[in-house]
Coordinates of C-alpha atoms in Angstrom, one line a residue:
Chain S
X1 CA -3.2 -2.2 38.9
X2 CA -0.3 -4.7 39.1
X3 CA 2.7 -4.4 36.8
X4 CA 1.4 -6.6 34.0
X5 CA -1.7 -4.5 33.7
X6 CA 0.2 -1.3 34.0
X7 CA 2.4 -2.4 31.1
X8 CA -0.7 -3.4 29.2
X9 CA -2.2 0.1 29.5
X10 CA 1.1 2.0 29.5
X11 CA 0.2 4.4 26.7
X12 CA -3.6 4.7 27.5
X13 CA -4.6 8.1 28.9
X14 CA -6.2 7.7 32.3
X15 CA -9.2 9.9 31.4
X16 CA -10.0 7.6 28.5
X17 CA -10.3 4.6 30.7
X18 CA -12.7 6.6 32.9
X19 CA -15.1 6.8 30.0
X20 CA -15.7 3.1 30.5
X21 CA -17.5 3.7 33.7
X22 CA -20.4 6.0 34.5
X23 CA -18.2 8.9 33.4
X24 CA -18.8 7.8 29.9
X25 CA -22.4 8.9 30.0
X26 CA -25.8 7.3 30.1
X27 CA -26.2 3.8 28.7
X28 CA -27.9 3.6 25.4
X29 CA -28.8 0.5 23.3
X30 CA -26.8 -0.3 20.2
X31 CA -29.1 -1.0 17.2
X32 CA -28.1 -4.3 15.7
X33 CA -29.0 -5.4 12.3
X34 CA -28.1 -8.8 10.8
X35 CA -28.2 -10.2 7.4
X36 CA -27.5 -13.8 6.8
X37 CA -28.1 -16.4 4.2
X38 CA -27.9 -19.3 6.6
X39 CA -26.5 -19.1 10.0
X40 CA -27.6 -19.7 13.5
X41 CA -27.6 -16.6 15.6
X42 CA -29.7 -14.6 18.0
X43 CA -29.7 -11.0 18.7
X44 CA -29.1 -11.2 22.4
X45 CA -26.3 -10.1 24.6
X46 CA -24.3 -12.8 26.2
X47 CA -24.8 -12.9 30.0
X48 CA -22.0 -11.5 32.1
X49 CA -22.0 -14.6 34.2
X50 CA -21.3 -16.8 31.2
X51 CA -18.4 -14.6 30.0
X52 CA -17.0 -14.5 33.5
X53 CA -16.8 -18.2 33.5
X54 CA -14.7 -18.1 30.4
X55 CA -12.4 -15.5 31.8
X56 CA -12.0 -17.0 35.2
X57 CA -8.7 -18.7 35.8
X58 CA -7.3 -17.6 32.4
X59 CA -3.7 -16.9 32.0
X60 CA -4.2 -13.4 30.7
X61 CA -5.0 -11.6 34.0
X62 CA -8.5 -11.1 32.7
X63 CA -10.1 -10.7 36.1
X64 CA -8.3 -7.4 36.8
X65 CA -8.4 -6.1 33.3
X66 CA -10.2 -2.7 33.4
X67 CA -11.9 -3.2 30.0
X68 CA -13.3 -6.6 30.8
X69 CA -14.2 -5.6 34.4
X70 CA -16.1 -2.5 33.2
X71 CA -17.9 -4.4 30.5
X72 CA -19.0 -7.2 32.8
X73 CA -20.1 -4.7 35.5
X74 CA -23.0 -3.5 33.3
X75 CA -26.2 -5.4 34.0
X76 CA -27.3 -7.9 31.3
X77 CA -30.5 -5.9 30.7
X78 CA -28.5 -2.8 29.6
X79 CA -26.3 -4.6 27.1
X80 CA -26.8 -5.7 23.5
X81 CA -25.0 -8.3 21.4
X82 CA -25.1 -11.2 19.0
X83 CA -24.7 -14.8 19.9
X84 CA -23.7 -17.2 17.2
X85 CA -23.9 -20.9 17.9
X86 CA -22.7 -23.2 15.1
X87 CA -23.5 -26.8 15.7
X88 CA -20.9 -29.5 15.0
X89 CA -20.2 -29.9 11.2
X90 CA -22.4 -26.9 10.4
X91 CA -21.0 -25.0 7.4
X92 CA -22.5 -21.6 7.2
X93 CA -23.0 -20.5 3.6
X94 CA -22.3 -16.9 2.6
X95 CA -21.4 -14.2 5.0
X96 CA -23.2 -13.2 8.2
X97 CA -23.3 -9.4 8.1
X98 CA -23.7 -7.6 11.4
X99 CA -24.3 -3.9 11.5
X100 CA -23.8 -2.1 14.8
X101 CA -25.4 1.4 14.9
X102 CA -25.0 4.2 17.4
X103 CA -28.0 6.5 17.3
X104 CA -26.8 8.9 19.9
X105 CA -28.2 10.8 22.8
X106 CA -28.8 14.3 21.4
X107 CA -25.8 16.3 22.3
X108 CA -25.2 14.4 25.6
X109 CA -22.6 11.7 26.2
X110 CA -23.8 8.1 25.5
X111 CA -22.3 4.7 26.4
X112 CA -23.0 1.5 24.5
X113 CA -22.0 -1.9 25.9
X114 CA -22.0 -5.0 23.8
X115 CA -21.3 -8.6 24.7
X116 CA -21.1 -11.2 21.9
X117 CA -20.3 -14.9 21.8
X118 CA -19.3 -16.9 18.8
X119 CA -19.2 -20.7 19.4
X120 CA -18.1 -22.8 16.6
X121 CA -18.8 -26.5 17.1
X122 CA -16.5 -29.3 15.8
X123 CA -15.6 -28.8 12.1
X124 CA -18.1 -26.0 11.8
X125 CA -17.3 -23.0 9.7
X126 CA -18.6 -19.4 9.3
X127 CA -17.6 -16.1 7.8
X128 CA -18.7 -13.0 9.6
X129 CA -18.5 -9.3 8.7
X130 CA -19.1 -6.7 11.4
X131 CA -19.5 -3.1 10.6
X132 CA -19.5 -0.5 13.3
X133 CA -21.2 2.5 11.8
X134 CA -20.4 6.1 12.5
X135 CA -22.1 7.4 15.6
X136 CA -24.9 9.7 14.6
X137 CA -24.8 13.5 14.5
X138 CA -23.5 15.7 17.3
X139 CA -23.1 12.6 19.5
X140 CA -20.1 11.2 17.6
X141 CA -17.4 12.6 19.7
X142 CA -19.3 12.0 22.9
X143 CA -20.1 8.3 22.4
X144 CA -18.2 5.6 24.1
X145 CA -18.5 2.1 22.8
X146 CA -17.4 -0.9 24.8
X147 CA -17.6 -4.2 23.0
X148 CA -16.6 -7.6 24.3
X149 CA -16.5 -10.7 22.0
X150 CA -15.7 -14.3 23.0
X151 CA -14.8 -16.8 20.4
X152 CA -14.8 -20.5 21.2
X153 CA -13.5 -22.6 18.3
X154 CA -13.9 -26.3 18.8
X155 CA -11.7 -28.9 17.2
X156 CA -11.5 -28.4 13.4
X157 CA -13.7 -25.3 13.4
X158 CA -13.0 -22.5 11.1
X159 CA -14.1 -18.9 11.8
X160 CA -13.2 -15.8 9.7
X161 CA -14.2 -12.4 11.0
X162 CA -13.7 -9.1 9.3
X163 CA -14.5 -6.1 11.3
X164 CA -14.6 -2.5 10.1
X165 CA -14.7 0.2 12.8
X166 CA -15.6 3.6 11.6
X167 CA -17.4 5.1 14.6
X168 CA -15.6 8.5 14.9
X169 CA -16.2 7.9 18.6
X170 CA -14.4 6.4 21.5
X171 CA -14.2 2.6 20.9
X172 CA -13.0 -0.1 23.3
X173 CA -13.0 -3.7 22.4
X174 CA -11.9 -7.0 23.9
X175 CA -11.7 -10.1 21.8
X176 CA -11.1 -13.4 23.7
X177 CA -10.4 -16.1 21.4
X178 CA -9.9 -19.7 22.6
X179 CA -9.0 -22.4 20.1
X180 CA -9.0 -26.2 20.2
X181 CA -7.2 -28.8 18.1
X182 CA -6.8 -28.0 14.4
X183 CA -9.1 -25.0 14.5
X184 CA -8.6 -21.9 12.3
X185 CA -9.5 -18.4 13.3
X186 CA -8.8 -15.3 11.3
X187 CA -9.7 -11.9 12.4
X188 CA -9.1 -8.8 10.2
X189 CA -9.7 -5.4 11.8
X190 CA -10.0 -2.3 9.7
X191 CA -9.9 0.8 11.9
X192 CA -10.8 3.6 9.6
X193 CA -12.0 6.6 11.6
X194 CA -12.2 6.7 15.3
X195 CA -11.5 9.5 17.8
X196 CA -10.0 6.9 20.2
X197 CA -9.7 3.2 19.8
X198 CA -8.2 0.5 22.1
X199 CA -8.6 -3.1 21.1
X200 CA -7.2 -6.0 23.1
X201 CA -7.1 -9.4 21.5
X202 CA -6.3 -12.3 23.8
X203 CA -5.7 -15.5 21.9
X204 CA -5.2 -18.9 23.5
X205 CA -4.0 -21.7 21.3
X206 CA -4.9 -24.5 23.6
X207 CA -4.5 -27.7 21.6
X208 CA -2.0 -28.8 18.9
X209 CA -2.7 -27.9 15.3
X210 CA -4.6 -24.7 15.9
X211 CA -3.9 -21.7 13.8
X212 CA -4.7 -18.0 14.4
X213 CA -4.2 -15.1 11.9
X214 CA -4.7 -11.6 13.1
X215 CA -4.5 -8.8 10.6
X216 CA -5.2 -5.2 10.9
X217 CA -5.1 -1.9 9.1
X218 CA -5.5 1.4 10.8
X219 CA -5.7 5.0 9.5
X220 CA -5.5 7.9 11.8
X221 CA -5.4 11.7 11.4
X222 CA -6.2 14.8 13.4
X223 CA -5.8 14.0 17.1
X224 CA -7.0 10.4 16.7
X225 CA -5.6 7.6 18.8
X226 CA -5.5 4.0 17.8
X227 CA -4.1 1.3 20.0
X228 CA -4.0 -2.4 19.1
X229 CA -2.8 -4.8 21.7
X230 CA -2.4 -8.5 21.1
X231 CA -1.5 -11.3 23.4
X232 CA -0.9 -14.5 21.4
X233 CA -0.6 -17.4 23.9
X234 CA 0.8 -20.6 22.5
X235 CA -0.1 -23.1 25.2
X236 CA 0.2 -26.2 23.1
X237 CA 2.8 -27.4 20.5
X238 CA 2.4 -27.5 16.7
X239 CA 0.3 -24.3 16.6
X240 CA 0.7 -21.5 14.1
X241 CA 0.0 -17.8 14.6
X242 CA 0.4 -14.8 12.3
X243 CA 0.1 -11.2 13.1
X244 CA 0.2 -8.6 10.3
X245 CA -0.7 -5.0 11.1
X246 CA -0.2 -1.9 8.9
X247 CA -1.1 1.6 9.8
X248 CA -0.9 5.2 8.8
X249 CA -0.7 8.3 11.1
X250 CA -1.2 11.8 9.8
X251 CA -1.4 15.3 11.5
X252 CA -1.0 14.9 15.3
X253 CA -2.4 11.3 15.4
X254 CA -1.0 8.6 17.6
X255 CA -1.0 4.9 16.7
X256 CA 0.3 2.1 18.8
X257 CA 0.8 -1.6 18.2
X258 CA 1.8 -4.0 20.9
X259 CA 2.2 -7.6 19.9
X260 CA 3.0 -10.2 22.6
X261 CA 3.9 -13.7 21.7
X262 CA 4.0 -16.1 24.6
X263 CA 5.2 -19.6 23.9
X264 CA 4.8 -22.0 26.8
X265 CA 7.5 -24.4 27.8
X266 CA 5.8 -27.4 26.2
X267 CA 4.7 -25.7 23.1
X268 CA 7.3 -27.2 20.8
X269 CA 7.2 -26.8 17.0
X270 CA 5.4 -23.5 17.5
X271 CA 5.4 -21.1 14.5
X272 CA 4.7 -17.6 15.5
X273 CA 5.1 -14.6 13.1
X274 CA 4.5 -11.0 13.6
X275 CA 4.8 -7.9 11.4
X276 CA 3.9 -4.3 12.0
X277 CA 4.5 -1.6 9.4
X278 CA 3.7 2.0 9.7
X279 CA 3.7 5.1 7.6
X280 CA 4.0 8.4 9.3
X281 CA 2.8 11.3 7.2
X282 CA 3.7 14.3 9.3
X283 CA 6.2 15.4 11.9
X284 CA 3.5 15.7 14.6
X285 CA 2.2 12.2 14.2
X286 CA 3.6 9.5 16.5
X287 CA 3.7 5.7 16.2
X288 CA 4.9 3.2 18.8
X289 CA 5.4 -0.4 17.9
X290 CA 6.2 -2.9 20.6
X291 CA 7.0 -6.5 19.8
X292 CA 7.1 -8.5 23.0
X293 CA 8.3 -12.1 22.8
X294 CA 8.4 -14.5 25.7
X295 CA 9.5 -17.9 24.6
X296 CA 10.0 -20.8 26.9
X297 CA 10.1 -23.7 24.4
X298 CA 13.3 -24.4 22.5
X299 CA 12.1 -25.8 19.2
X300 CA 10.1 -22.9 17.8
X301 CA 10.1 -20.6 14.8
X302 CA 9.3 -17.0 15.8
X303 CA 9.9 -14.0 13.7
X304 CA 8.9 -10.4 14.2
X305 CA 9.5 -7.3 12.2
X306 CA 8.5 -3.7 12.7
X307 CA 9.0 -0.6 10.6
X308 CA 8.0 3.0 10.8
X309 CA 8.7 5.0 7.7
X310 CA 7.7 7.8 5.4
X311 CA 6.1 7.5 1.9
X312 CA 8.6 6.4 -0.7
X313 CA 9.6 9.5 -2.7
X314 CA 10.8 7.4 -5.6
X315 CA 7.4 5.8 -6.0
X316 CA 5.7 9.1 -5.9
X317 CA 8.1 10.5 -8.6
X318 CA 7.4 7.5 -10.7
X319 CA 3.6 7.9 -10.4
X320 CA 3.8 11.6 -11.1
X321 CA 5.9 10.9 -14.2
X322 CA 2.9 8.9 -15.4
X323 CA 0.6 11.9 -14.9
X324 CA -0.7 11.2 -11.5
X325 CA -0.9 14.3 -9.4
X326 CA 1.1 14.6 -6.2
X327 CA -1.9 14.2 -3.8
X328 CA -3.4 11.3 -5.7
X329 CA 0.1 9.6 -5.9
X330 CA 0.4 9.8 -2.1
X331 CA -3.1 8.4 -1.6
X332 CA -2.5 5.6 -4.1
X333 CA 0.7 4.6 -2.2
X334 CA -1.1 4.5 1.1
X335 CA -4.0 2.5 -0.4
X336 CA -1.5 0.0 -1.7
X337 CA 0.2 -0.2 1.6
X338 CA -3.0 -0.8 3.7
X339 CA -4.7 -2.7 0.9
X340 CA -2.7 -5.8 1.5
X341 CA -4.7 -6.4 4.6
X342 CA -7.9 -6.4 2.6
X343 CA -6.5 -8.5 -0.3
X344 CA -5.5 -11.1 2.3
X345 CA -9.1 -11.4 3.4
X346 CA -10.8 -14.4 1.9
X347 CA -14.1 -12.5 2.1
X348 CA -13.7 -11.4 -1.5
X349 CA -17.2 -10.0 -1.7
X350 CA -16.1 -7.2 0.6
X351 CA -12.8 -6.4 -1.1
X352 CA -14.0 -3.8 -3.6
X353 CA -16.2 -2.1 -1.0
X354 CA -13.4 -1.9 1.5
X355 CA -10.9 -0.6 -1.0
X356 CA -13.4 2.1 -1.8
X357 CA -13.9 3.0 1.8
X358 CA -10.2 3.4 2.4
X359 CA -9.9 5.5 -0.7
X360 CA -12.7 7.7 0.4
X361 CA -11.2 8.0 3.9
X362 CA -7.9 9.1 2.5
X363 CA -9.5 11.9 0.5
X364 CA -9.6 13.8 3.8
X365 CA -6.0 13.2 4.9
Chain N
X1 CA 8.5 21.3 -45.3
X2 CA 9.8 21.6 -41.8
X3 CA 8.4 18.9 -39.5
X4 CA 6.8 19.9 -36.3
X5 CA 9.2 20.7 -33.4
X6 CA 8.8 18.5 -30.3
X7 CA 11.7 19.5 -28.1
X8 CA 14.3 22.3 -28.2
X9 CA 17.0 22.4 -25.5
X10 CA 19.2 25.5 -25.4
X11 CA 22.3 25.8 -23.3
X12 CA 20.9 23.6 -20.5
X13 CA 22.8 23.6 -17.2
X14 CA 21.7 21.5 -14.3
X15 CA 23.2 20.6 -10.9
X16 CA 22.4 18.2 -8.1
X17 CA 19.9 20.2 -6.0
X18 CA 21.5 19.4 -2.6
X19 CA 25.1 19.6 -3.5
X20 CA 25.2 22.2 -6.2
X21 CA 27.5 20.0 -8.2
X22 CA 27.0 20.8 -11.9
X23 CA 26.3 17.8 -14.2
X24 CA 24.8 19.2 -17.3
X25 CA 27.1 22.0 -18.7
X26 CA 25.3 23.5 -21.7
X27 CA 23.2 21.0 -23.7
X28 CA 21.8 22.0 -27.0
X29 CA 19.4 19.6 -28.7
X30 CA 16.5 19.8 -31.2
X31 CA 14.1 16.9 -31.7
X32 CA 11.3 17.1 -34.4
X33 CA 8.2 14.9 -34.9
X34 CA 8.9 11.6 -36.5
X35 CA 12.6 11.4 -35.3
X36 CA 14.5 9.0 -33.2
X37 CA 17.5 10.4 -31.4
X38 CA 20.1 8.2 -29.7
X39 CA 22.2 9.7 -26.9
X40 CA 25.3 7.7 -26.1
X41 CA 28.3 8.4 -23.9
X42 CA 30.5 6.9 -21.3
X43 CA 29.4 6.4 -17.7
X44 CA 28.9 9.6 -15.7
X45 CA 28.6 11.8 -18.7
X46 CA 25.2 13.0 -17.7
X47 CA 22.8 10.9 -19.8
X48 CA 20.5 9.9 -17.0
X49 CA 20.6 13.3 -15.5
X50 CA 19.4 14.8 -18.8
X51 CA 16.5 12.3 -18.8
X52 CA 15.7 13.2 -15.1
X53 CA 15.8 17.0 -15.7
X54 CA 13.4 16.6 -18.7
X55 CA 11.0 14.6 -16.5
X56 CA 11.3 17.2 -13.7
X57 CA 13.0 15.1 -11.1
X58 CA 13.4 17.3 -8.0
X59 CA 16.8 15.9 -7.2
X60 CA 18.2 18.2 -9.9
X61 CA 18.0 22.0 -10.3
X62 CA 18.3 23.8 -13.6
X63 CA 20.7 26.6 -13.3
X64 CA 20.7 28.0 -16.8
X65 CA 19.2 27.5 -20.2
X66 CA 15.8 26.8 -21.8
X67 CA 13.7 23.8 -22.7
X68 CA 10.7 24.2 -25.0
X69 CA 8.3 21.2 -25.4
X70 CA 5.8 21.6 -28.2
X71 CA 6.3 25.3 -28.0
X72 CA 5.7 25.5 -24.2
X73 CA 8.2 26.2 -21.4
X74 CA 8.9 22.7 -20.1
X75 CA 10.8 23.9 -17.1
X76 CA 7.8 25.7 -15.6
X77 CA 5.7 22.6 -15.5
X78 CA 5.2 20.2 -12.7
X79 CA 6.2 16.6 -13.1
X80 CA 2.7 15.4 -13.7
X81 CA 1.9 18.3 -16.1
X82 CA 4.9 17.3 -18.3
X83 CA 3.5 13.8 -18.4
X84 CA -0.1 15.0 -19.2
X85 CA 1.3 17.1 -22.0
X86 CA 3.0 14.1 -23.5
X87 CA 6.4 13.5 -22.0
X88 CA 7.2 10.0 -21.0
X89 CA 10.3 8.7 -19.2
X90 CA 11.2 5.1 -19.5
X91 CA 13.0 4.5 -16.2
X92 CA 16.4 2.9 -16.0
X93 CA 15.3 1.4 -12.7
X94 CA 11.5 1.1 -12.7
X95 CA 10.1 1.6 -9.2
X96 CA 8.1 -1.1 -7.3
X97 CA 4.8 0.1 -5.8
X98 CA 3.6 -2.6 -3.4
X99 CA -0.1 -3.2 -3.2
X100 CA -1.0 -1.1 -6.3
X101 CA -2.1 -3.2 -9.2
X102 CA -0.9 -2.4 -12.7
X103 CA -4.5 -1.9 -13.8
X104 CA -5.5 0.6 -11.1
X105 CA -2.2 2.4 -11.5
X106 CA -2.5 2.8 -15.3
X107 CA -6.2 3.6 -15.1
X108 CA -5.5 6.4 -12.6
X109 CA -2.6 7.7 -14.8
X110 CA -4.7 7.8 -17.9
X111 CA -7.6 9.5 -16.2
X112 CA -5.5 12.0 -14.4
X113 CA -3.9 12.9 -17.8
X114 CA -7.3 13.1 -19.4
X115 CA -8.6 15.3 -16.6
X116 CA -5.7 17.6 -17.0
X117 CA -6.5 18.0 -20.7
X118 CA -10.2 18.5 -19.9
X119 CA -11.2 15.1 -21.3
X120 CA -13.7 12.6 -20.0
X121 CA -12.4 9.6 -18.0
X122 CA -11.9 6.3 -19.9
X123 CA -14.7 3.7 -19.6
X124 CA -13.9 0.3 -18.0
X125 CA -14.6 -1.4 -21.3
X126 CA -12.3 0.9 -23.3
X127 CA -9.6 0.6 -20.7
X128 CA -9.7 -3.2 -20.7
X129 CA -9.6 -3.3 -24.5
X130 CA -6.7 -0.9 -24.6
X131 CA -4.8 -2.9 -22.0
X132 CA -5.3 -6.1 -24.0
X133 CA -4.3 -4.5 -27.3
X134 CA -1.2 -2.8 -26.0
X135 CA 0.1 -5.7 -23.9
X136 CA 0.5 -7.6 -27.2
X137 CA 3.0 -5.1 -28.4
X138 CA 5.5 -6.1 -25.7
X139 CA 4.3 -9.7 -25.5
X140 CA 3.3 -9.4 -21.9
X141 CA -0.1 -11.0 -22.0
X142 CA -2.5 -10.5 -19.1
X143 CA -0.2 -12.1 -16.4
X144 CA 1.3 -8.9 -15.1
X145 CA -1.9 -6.8 -15.1
X146 CA -3.3 -7.9 -11.8
X147 CA 0.1 -7.9 -10.0
X148 CA 1.4 -4.9 -8.1
X149 CA 3.4 -2.4 -10.2
X150 CA 6.8 -3.9 -10.9
X151 CA 6.7 -5.9 -7.7
X152 CA 8.4 -9.2 -8.2
X153 CA 8.9 -8.5 -11.9
X154 CA 12.1 -9.8 -13.4
X155 CA 14.5 -7.2 -14.9
X156 CA 13.2 -8.0 -18.4
X157 CA 9.5 -7.8 -17.3
X158 CA 10.2 -4.4 -15.7
X159 CA 11.6 -3.0 -18.9
X160 CA 8.9 -4.5 -21.0
X161 CA 6.4 -3.0 -18.6
X162 CA 7.9 0.5 -19.2
X163 CA 7.3 0.1 -23.0
X164 CA 3.8 -1.2 -22.2
X165 CA 3.1 1.9 -20.2
X166 CA 4.4 4.0 -23.0
X167 CA 2.1 2.3 -25.4
X168 CA -0.9 2.9 -23.1
X169 CA -0.1 6.6 -22.5
X170 CA 0.8 7.4 -26.2
X171 CA 3.3 10.2 -25.4
X172 CA 4.5 12.9 -27.8
X173 CA 8.0 12.4 -26.6
X174 CA 9.4 9.2 -25.0
X175 CA 12.8 9.4 -23.3
X176 CA 14.0 5.9 -22.7
X177 CA 16.7 5.9 -20.1
X178 CA 18.9 2.8 -20.7
X179 CA 15.9 0.7 -21.3
X180 CA 18.2 -1.9 -22.9
X181 CA 20.6 -2.3 -20.0
X182 CA 20.4 -5.6 -18.2
X183 CA 18.3 -7.3 -20.9
X184 CA 19.0 -10.6 -22.6
X185 CA 18.8 -10.7 -26.3
X186 CA 15.1 -11.9 -26.4
X187 CA 13.9 -9.2 -24.1
X188 CA 16.0 -6.6 -26.0
X189 CA 14.3 -7.7 -29.2
X190 CA 10.8 -7.4 -27.6
X191 CA 11.5 -4.0 -26.2
X192 CA 13.1 -2.6 -29.4
X193 CA 10.3 -4.0 -31.6
X194 CA 7.8 -2.5 -29.3
X195 CA 9.5 0.9 -29.5
X196 CA 9.7 0.7 -33.3
X197 CA 6.0 -0.2 -33.5
X198 CA 5.0 2.9 -31.4
X199 CA 6.9 5.2 -33.8
X200 CA 4.6 7.6 -35.6
X201 CA 5.0 10.7 -37.8
X202 CA 3.7 12.9 -35.0
X203 CA 5.8 11.6 -32.1
X204 CA 9.5 11.4 -31.2
X205 CA 11.8 9.2 -29.2
X206 CA 15.1 9.8 -27.4
X207 CA 16.9 6.6 -26.7
X208 CA 19.6 6.8 -24.1
X209 CA 21.9 3.9 -24.3
X210 CA 25.3 2.5 -23.5
X211 CA 25.4 0.0 -26.2
X212 CA 25.1 0.0 -29.9
X213 CA 23.1 -3.3 -30.0
X214 CA 19.8 -1.7 -29.2
X215 CA 20.3 0.5 -32.3
X216 CA 20.3 -2.6 -34.5
X217 CA 16.6 -2.7 -33.8
X218 CA 15.8 0.9 -33.3
X219 CA 17.3 2.9 -36.2
X220 CA 18.1 6.4 -35.0
X221 CA 18.0 9.4 -37.2
X222 CA 20.8 11.1 -35.2
X223 CA 23.3 9.8 -32.7
X224 CA 24.7 12.2 -30.1
X225 CA 27.6 11.7 -27.9
X226 CA 27.3 13.2 -24.4
X227 CA 30.5 13.8 -22.5
X228 CA 31.1 15.7 -19.3
X229 CA 27.7 17.3 -19.5
X230 CA 27.7 18.5 -23.1
X231 CA 26.9 17.0 -26.5
X232 CA 30.4 16.9 -28.1
X233 CA 29.4 15.3 -31.4
X234 CA 26.3 14.4 -33.4
X235 CA 26.2 12.3 -36.6
X236 CA 24.1 9.8 -38.4
X237 CA 23.3 6.2 -37.3
X238 CA 26.7 4.9 -38.5
X239 CA 28.3 6.8 -35.6
X240 CA 26.8 4.2 -33.2
X241 CA 28.7 1.3 -34.9
X242 CA 31.9 3.3 -35.0
X243 CA 31.6 4.0 -31.2
X244 CA 31.1 0.3 -30.6
X245 CA 34.3 -0.5 -32.5
X246 CA 36.5 2.3 -31.4
X247 CA 35.1 3.4 -28.1
X248 CA 34.8 7.0 -27.0
X249 CA 38.4 8.1 -26.5
X250 CA 39.1 9.2 -30.1
X251 CA 36.0 11.4 -29.9
X252 CA 36.9 12.9 -26.6
X253 CA 40.4 13.7 -27.9
X254 CA 38.9 15.3 -30.9
X255 CA 35.9 17.2 -29.5
X256 CA 36.0 16.8 -25.8
X257 CA 36.5 19.1 -22.9
X258 CA 38.4 22.0 -24.6
X259 CA 35.3 24.0 -25.6

């Protein structure tokens, strides 16, 4: 690995990366279920050759990236996925729901490899909700999931994705997002309950006027590990990006956020914002937050903010004075903290459900 | 006929938990149902500390004395148990809770109080009706209900929100800690009228205040002057006006510090 890649995987334990190869167990198919009112898609993995074309010559050192390399090394016949093709001017009504299920391999290790492509034509729009279900039964801690998704947003396209990851397993994900003029992409990731999670999001704002919003919430406890890595590449001027990630770490859990913002020399009038806020619930938990800004243009607006803190004792006192028990008060505060990510989502239909999911998850913390 | 006793404080001493610095130095106070008590006093006399100790704030440690609340030992109860048994503290500085809506906060509070008392949770319909009905008391309307608790509220809205919560929770004893400070005259009128409307023969209110002007709207049965951690003088409502005109010095000279 060269120094860029070394830095990218600085905190990732080596044995976890090994699970991406044959060490992660026998390959098993992901069971995919889709529900859509009107949307054009097929349940078929994207071909490795096609994705390789997208990653070739990219500015993100894709070729050598171990997640991408491992994913593309798996034969097409052994992978699953969804391909969504939105023709020009196609406005998908409602939400396309995608369920990813992991049925397991008895008590043996199992590996699941996915390749997805979302192509949004000019002025097309769609809203997509992806739910990664808990891996089944005894397999949950012995399952490794490796998902790769390419998003191509043509001029004026609008794509909103909300992804809930609750696999209890080892979960790797790469999202490659390339955007053209005046396109809007929003991706919200809700990482609820995963033994190990590493997600890379590589965004390329290639033409003026494009906007990308990445938001995420993560909840970790026990010995869980949750690592979100972002590279936001402003290649053209007049583009806007936002990153807002909020997380909670309890027990001996480990949460990491790395947010790179790269503004190319000609990308004037860039607006790039980044915030990462964390609550640490125990002395044994650890959170790392790494803002990394590389700015080569001189007329830009870039802000970043990061905090790692504890629960607010004043707020807990206030809630208890109103009759709310100590544990419930703590949970309510955490729900409020992470709930912002859900409330920001314009997929309102899911809001209630997700608030409930978080609430249920926090019962065990 | 003696009215029902709500609160009896005997020789209460309390100190800052971390430092051991004594702030309350022997408070005696009896509050019966149907009464409104005003506690006044100069800055640093211990007024807010008294409110905090009654609520169970862990920043303070009781070093001596007894507090009985409706016949039970208040000092043995957790913060939330005190609330569930009917003690309400109107905060001087209401706390913001980002991301938690007023509605979900209050519903949880009501249901946790009910669960403590062995009652069924409130239904959605009843809860909404109650919210609508009570928000009128403080002229809040619906606009704050879907916002996060106290977040982005103006000073006046925060204080009105305290009275609104008091109306929702229907406490036996409300302790209002400088609810009037920082209010303009309109907000003051709304807050005071709200408190007056919530007064019932079976509940009681302790109003902690710096200024007499609140007491133009909320007429107290007794006015106490707290100085250096003790109540140095108690009298009828006319004492408040006298304090406004003459200040505290004459009282301190007469009753203060030598006991």
